[in-house]
Amino acid sequence: MKNRYFYNISLVGVPIRIACLYPHEAFEAGQTDEAPAASAALEDGRIEKARSLYYPDLTDPDIEYTELANAVGDALLPFRRCMFHGTAFLWRGKAWIFAAPSGTGKTTQYALWKTVFGSEIRIINGDKPILEFCEGKSIMVHTSPWRGKEQMSQAISAPLGGIIYLKQAAENRMERLSVKESVLPILSQIMCTHKETETTLQACDAAEKILKAVPVWGLSNKGDADSAILAHTVILEHEEKQR
Amino acid sequence: MKYNIREGILRRELCGETLLIATGDAKDACPFIKQLNDTAAYYWHLLEQGMDSAEMAAGAAKEYQLSEETILPGLRDFLKDLEEKNYIIAEG
């Protein structure tokens, strides 16, 4: 099959031409007349190859949409941006990201924060926000067309405050991770096909910038309200110390 | 025994940590990332120089001022692990 649908979308100021086998409503908004600076498409046969990685009830258009995130991730990396797998939300003027492999509880933890702390927080992006590496160590967090199953997204941006890496556990516990402990979790969540050495090196550069700029915590949690309260308390204490 | 590093395996230092990252076709053969401790990073450096296992043992013994008999078990485990994970391929 040949790509039949083409979208020219602006992602954090970078116009990217995305070529698809199937139409995707998520790419309809944000289209631009600017000449594309980069392109993204899946290699031939990628959907078939990737099918075994997904739940059997997922359709080919769903698989294409998800797989394209890595291809678009590649396209963004040369422009000092990266796509990051996580749930990003705005709190106290900064963006915070729950990161973890799929199914670990990122959306659950966000929902718990929303239940317990309600108006204090606002969603930025529920699945794959885009990080922009600005002058100095500042990293801005923006939404993207990849919004997750719950379609959580708002057109708000904020400087990254920190990343909370989640694990399911029998008890709630939160601790600041060392750089050594953070390297694999952070690099693993940067969307990249790793087809080419150059983009892999750029993904490593992005991971390094994140690790040097913001704290990373590990939150082992039961998926209950107490875990949200624990995380809220720990980060608040950290923020108070920074003043 | 001589080993060749699989094509597409990238070594990268990241915030002082040594990582092996599988790129290209290597992604289908190996775990995506492997974090090496200091000793494993040193052994990998010797593999990159094309040394065989005997040369690696001799080099490590000199580097760490230990006997080769002391070095060998850890070195064998390192090479076995990397070969099983397809990062390296034994020659011959």
PDB file of N, CA and C in Angstrom, chain A residues 55-107:
ATOM      1  N   TYR A  55      -2.273  -4.725  21.509  1.00  0.00           N
ATOM      2  CA  TYR A  55      -3.450  -5.545  21.805  1.00  0.00           C
ATOM      3  C   TYR A  55      -4.093  -5.971  20.485  1.00  0.00           C
ATOM      4  N   PRO A  56      -4.625  -7.203  20.428  1.00  0.00           N
ATOM      5  CA  PRO A  56      -5.165  -7.729  19.159  1.00  0.00           C
ATOM      6  C   PRO A  56      -6.330  -6.912  18.603  1.00  0.00           C
ATOM      7  N   ASP A  57      -7.048  -6.194  19.477  1.00  0.00           N
ATOM      8  CA  ASP A  57      -8.235  -5.479  18.968  1.00  0.00           C
ATOM      9  C   ASP A  57      -7.902  -4.118  18.373  1.00  0.00           C
ATOM     10  N   LEU A  58      -6.625  -3.754  18.373  1.00  0.00           N
ATOM     11  CA  LEU A  58      -6.228  -2.466  17.807  1.00  0.00           C
ATOM     12  C   LEU A  58      -6.254  -2.539  16.284  1.00  0.00           C
ATOM     13  N   THR A  59      -6.802  -1.513  15.665  1.00  0.00           N
ATOM     14  CA  THR A  59      -6.906  -1.503  14.201  1.00  0.00           C
ATOM     15  C   THR A  59      -5.590  -1.024  13.580  1.00  0.00           C
ATOM     16  N   ASP A  60      -5.468  -1.251  12.284  1.00  0.00           N
ATOM     17  CA  ASP A  60      -4.264  -0.769  11.580  1.00  0.00           C
ATOM     18  C   ASP A  60      -4.121   0.757  11.663  1.00  0.00           C
ATOM     19  N   PRO A  61      -5.209   1.520  11.503  1.00  0.00           N
ATOM     20  CA  PRO A  61      -5.052   2.976  11.672  1.00  0.00           C
ATOM     21  C   PRO A  61      -4.549   3.346  13.074  1.00  0.00           C
ATOM     22  N   ASP A  62      -5.035   2.624  14.100  1.00  0.00           N
ATOM     23  CA  ASP A  62      -4.561   2.905  15.466  1.00  0.00           C
ATOM     24  C   ASP A  62      -3.061   2.613  15.575  1.00  0.00           C
ATOM     25  N   ILE A  63      -2.633   1.497  14.998  1.00  0.00           N
ATOM     26  CA  ILE A  63      -1.220   1.125  15.061  1.00  0.00           C
ATOM     27  C   ILE A  63      -0.375   2.153  14.312  1.00  0.00           C
ATOM     28  N   GLU A  64      -0.870   2.559  13.154  1.00  0.00           N
ATOM     29  CA  GLU A  64      -0.111   3.555  12.374  1.00  0.00           C
ATOM     30  C   GLU A  64       0.052   4.851  13.173  1.00  0.00           C
ATOM     31  N   TYR A  65      -1.053   5.310  13.776  1.00  0.00           N
ATOM     32  CA  TYR A  65      -1.030   6.556  14.557  1.00  0.00           C
ATOM     33  C   TYR A  65      -0.006   6.463  15.688  1.00  0.00           C
ATOM     34  N   THR A  66       0.018   5.344  16.391  1.00  0.00           N
ATOM     35  CA  THR A  66       0.940   5.185  17.517  1.00  0.00           C
ATOM     36  C   THR A  66       2.378   5.071  17.026  1.00  0.00           C
ATOM     37  N   GLU A  67       2.595   4.294  15.983  1.00  0.00           N
ATOM     38  CA  GLU A  67       3.958   4.103  15.466  1.00  0.00           C
ATOM     39  C   GLU A  67       4.527   5.402  14.882  1.00  0.00           C
ATOM     40  N   LEU A  68       3.639   6.249  14.350  1.00  0.00           N
ATOM     41  CA  LEU A  68       4.110   7.513  13.767  1.00  0.00           C
ATOM     42  C   LEU A  68       4.738   8.427  14.814  1.00  0.00           C
ATOM     43  N   ALA A  69       4.401   8.221  16.081  1.00  0.00           N
ATOM     44  CA  ALA A  69       4.982   9.067  17.133  1.00  0.00           C
ATOM     45  C   ALA A  69       6.506   8.929  17.145  1.00  0.00           C
ATOM     46  N   ASN A  70       7.006   7.713  16.924  1.00  0.00           N
ATOM     47  CA  ASN A  70       8.461   7.531  16.885  1.00  0.00           C
ATOM     48  C   ASN A  70       9.065   8.218  15.665  1.00  0.00           C
ATOM     49  N   ALA A  71       8.373   8.110  14.530  1.00  0.00           N
ATOM     50  CA  ALA A  71       8.881   8.737  13.299  1.00  0.00           C
ATOM     51  C   ALA A  71       8.882  10.260  13.436  1.00  0.00           C
ATOM     52  N   VAL A  72       7.835  10.796  14.038  1.00  0.00           N
ATOM     53  CA  VAL A  72       7.780  12.247  14.255  1.00  0.00           C
ATOM     54  C   VAL A  72       8.820  12.641  15.307  1.00  0.00           C
ATOM     55  N   GLY A  73       9.020  11.760  16.275  1.00  0.00           N
ATOM     56  CA  GLY A  73      10.078  11.998  17.269  1.00  0.00           C
ATOM     57  C   GLY A  73      11.425  12.182  16.602  1.00  0.00           C
ATOM     58  N   ASP A  74      11.736  11.319  15.641  1.00  0.00           N
ATOM     59  CA  ASP A  74      12.976  11.443  14.861  1.00  0.00           C
ATOM     60  C   ASP A  74      13.048  12.808  14.188  1.00  0.00           C
ATOM     61  N   ALA A  75      11.917  13.223  13.587  1.00  0.00           N
ATOM     62  CA  ALA A  75      11.890  14.472  12.819  1.00  0.00           C
ATOM     63  C   ALA A  75      12.125  15.687  13.710  1.00  0.00           C
ATOM     64  N   LEU A  76      11.694  15.607  14.953  1.00  0.00           N
ATOM     65  CA  LEU A  76      11.814  16.751  15.869  1.00  0.00           C
ATOM     66  C   LEU A  76      13.222  16.901  16.453  1.00  0.00           C
ATOM     67  N   LEU A  77      13.919  15.786  16.619  1.00  0.00           N
ATOM     68  CA  LEU A  77      15.198  15.807  17.361  1.00  0.00           C
ATOM     69  C   LEU A  77      16.220  16.799  16.805  1.00  0.00           C
ATOM     70  N   PRO A  78      16.407  16.932  15.478  1.00  0.00           N
ATOM     71  CA  PRO A  78      17.402  17.900  14.984  1.00  0.00           C
ATOM     72  C   PRO A  78      17.038  19.354  15.284  1.00  0.00           C
ATOM     73  N   PHE A  79      15.801  19.587  15.716  1.00  0.00           N
ATOM     74  CA  PHE A  79      15.329  20.959  15.956  1.00  0.00           C
ATOM     75  C   PHE A  79      15.250  21.282  17.438  1.00  0.00           C
ATOM     76  N   ARG A  80      16.071  20.628  18.258  1.00  0.00           N
ATOM     77  CA  ARG A  80      16.121  20.888  19.707  1.00  0.00           C
ATOM     78  C   ARG A  80      14.746  20.648  20.343  1.00  0.00           C
ATOM     79  N   ARG A  81      14.060  19.650  19.850  1.00  0.00           N
ATOM     80  CA  ARG A  81      12.799  19.249  20.457  1.00  0.00           C
ATOM     81  C   ARG A  81      12.781  17.728  20.505  1.00  0.00           C
ATOM     82  N   CYS A  82      11.981  17.175  21.429  1.00  0.00           N
ATOM     83  CA  CYS A  82      11.799  15.743  21.431  1.00  0.00           C
ATOM     84  C   CYS A  82      10.390  15.433  21.902  1.00  0.00           C
ATOM     85  N   MET A  83       9.898  14.264  21.507  1.00  0.00           N
ATOM     86  CA  MET A  83       8.601  13.820  21.992  1.00  0.00           C
ATOM     87  C   MET A  83       8.872  12.854  23.146  1.00  0.00           C
ATOM     88  N   PHE A  84       8.162  13.035  24.221  1.00  0.00           N
ATOM     89  CA  PHE A  84       8.438  12.275  25.444  1.00  0.00           C
ATOM     90  C   PHE A  84       7.184  11.508  25.848  1.00  0.00           C
ATOM     91  N   HIS A  85       7.366  10.248  26.207  1.00  0.00           N
ATOM     92  CA  HIS A  85       6.230   9.424  26.584  1.00  0.00           C
ATOM     93  C   HIS A  85       5.886   9.673  28.045  1.00  0.00           C
ATOM     94  N   GLY A  86       4.762  10.325  28.295  1.00  0.00           N
ATOM     95  CA  GLY A  86       4.385  10.607  29.672  1.00  0.00           C
ATOM     96  C   GLY A  86       3.134  11.456  29.717  1.00  0.00           C
ATOM     97  N   THR A  87       2.591  11.613  30.897  1.00  0.00           N
ATOM     98  CA  THR A  87       1.422  12.471  31.110  1.00  0.00           C
ATOM     99  C   THR A  87       1.909  13.764  31.739  1.00  0.00           C
ATOM    100  N   ALA A  88       1.751  14.870  31.020  1.00  0.00           N
ATOM    101  CA  ALA A  88       2.272  16.164  31.474  1.00  0.00           C
ATOM    102  C   ALA A  88       1.138  17.046  31.974  1.00  0.00           C
ATOM    103  N   PHE A  89       1.352  17.688  33.106  1.00  0.00           N
ATOM    104  CA  PHE A  89       0.318  18.570  33.644  1.00  0.00           C
ATOM    105  C   PHE A  89       0.959  19.827  34.233  1.00  0.00           C
ATOM    106  N   LEU A  90       0.138  20.859  34.317  1.00  0.00           N
ATOM    107  CA  LEU A  90       0.589  22.154  34.829  1.00  0.00           C
ATOM    108  C   LEU A  90       0.239  22.252  36.313  1.00  0.00           C
ATOM    109  N   TRP A  91       1.225  22.633  37.113  1.00  0.00           N
ATOM    110  CA  TRP A  91       0.999  22.779  38.548  1.00  0.00           C
ATOM    111  C   TRP A  91       1.965  23.822  39.075  1.00  0.00           C
ATOM    112  N   ARG A  92       1.421  24.840  39.711  1.00  0.00           N
ATOM    113  CA  ARG A  92       2.221  25.916  40.306  1.00  0.00           C
ATOM    114  C   ARG A  92       3.167  26.536  39.264  1.00  0.00           C
ATOM    115  N   GLY A  93       2.656  26.726  38.065  1.00  0.00           N
ATOM    116  CA  GLY A  93       3.421  27.433  37.034  1.00  0.00           C
ATOM    117  C   GLY A  93       4.441  26.581  36.300  1.00  0.00           C
ATOM    118  N   LYS A  94       4.545  25.303  36.648  1.00  0.00           N
ATOM    119  CA  LYS A  94       5.507  24.436  35.953  1.00  0.00           C
ATOM    120  C   LYS A  94       4.816  23.182  35.420  1.00  0.00           C
ATOM    121  N   ALA A  95       5.511  22.543  34.469  1.00  0.00           N
ATOM    122  CA  ALA A  95       5.021  21.281  33.925  1.00  0.00           C
ATOM    123  C   ALA A  95       5.694  20.133  34.663  1.00  0.00           C
ATOM    124  N   TRP A  96       4.925  19.124  34.993  1.00  0.00           N
ATOM    125  CA  TRP A  96       5.423  17.923  35.667  1.00  0.00           C
ATOM    126  C   TRP A  96       4.979  16.743  34.833  1.00  0.00           C
ATOM    127  N   ILE A  97       5.829  15.745  34.738  1.00  0.00           N
ATOM    128  CA  ILE A  97       5.515  14.623  33.861  1.00  0.00           C
ATOM    129  C   ILE A  97       5.556  13.322  34.642  1.00  0.00           C
ATOM    130  N   PHE A  98       4.440  12.561  34.564  1.00  0.00           N
ATOM    131  CA  PHE A  98       4.446  11.178  35.035  1.00  0.00           C
ATOM    132  C   PHE A  98       4.938  10.331  33.871  1.00  0.00           C
ATOM    133  N   ALA A  99       6.035   9.622  34.089  1.00  0.00           N
ATOM    134  CA  ALA A  99       6.606   8.805  33.025  1.00  0.00           C
ATOM    135  C   ALA A  99       6.617   7.351  33.462  1.00  0.00           C
ATOM    136  N   ALA A 100       6.446   6.464  32.500  1.00  0.00           N
ATOM    137  CA  ALA A 100       6.488   5.024  32.788  1.00  0.00           C
ATOM    138  C   ALA A 100       6.142   4.279  31.507  1.00  0.00           C
ATOM    139  N   PRO A 101       6.507   2.997  31.423  1.00  0.00           N
ATOM    140  CA  PRO A 101       6.031   2.211  30.281  1.00  0.00           C
ATOM    141  C   PRO A 101       4.507   2.179  30.269  1.00  0.00           C
ATOM    142  N   SER A 102       3.932   1.883  29.102  1.00  0.00           N
ATOM    143  CA  SER A 102       2.478   1.846  28.961  1.00  0.00           C
ATOM    144  C   SER A 102       1.866   0.862  29.941  1.00  0.00           C
ATOM    145  N   GLY A 103       0.728   1.252  30.510  1.00  0.00           N
ATOM    146  CA  GLY A 103       0.000   0.357  31.402  1.00  0.00           C
ATOM    147  C   GLY A 103       0.442   0.404  32.855  1.00  0.00           C
ATOM    148  N   THR A 104       1.403   1.249  33.173  1.00  0.00           N
ATOM    149  CA  THR A 104       1.921   1.282  34.542  1.00  0.00           C
ATOM    150  C   THR A 104       1.059   2.145  35.468  1.00  0.00           C
ATOM    151  N   GLY A 105       0.348   3.127  34.881  1.00  0.00           N
ATOM    152  CA  GLY A 105      -0.526   3.928  35.739  1.00  0.00           C
ATOM    153  C   GLY A 105      -0.327   5.424  35.656  1.00  0.00           C
ATOM    154  N   LYS A 106       0.165   5.918  34.517  1.00  0.00           N
ATOM    155  CA  LYS A 106       0.381   7.367  34.390  1.00  0.00           C
ATOM    156  C   LYS A 106      -0.956   8.119  34.452  1.00  0.00           C
ATOM    157  N   THR A 107      -1.912   7.645  33.655  1.00  0.00           N
ATOM    158  CA  THR A 107      -3.212   8.311  33.616  1.00  0.00           C
ATOM    159  C   THR A 107      -3.920   8.165  34.959  1.00  0.00           C
TER     160      THR A 107
END
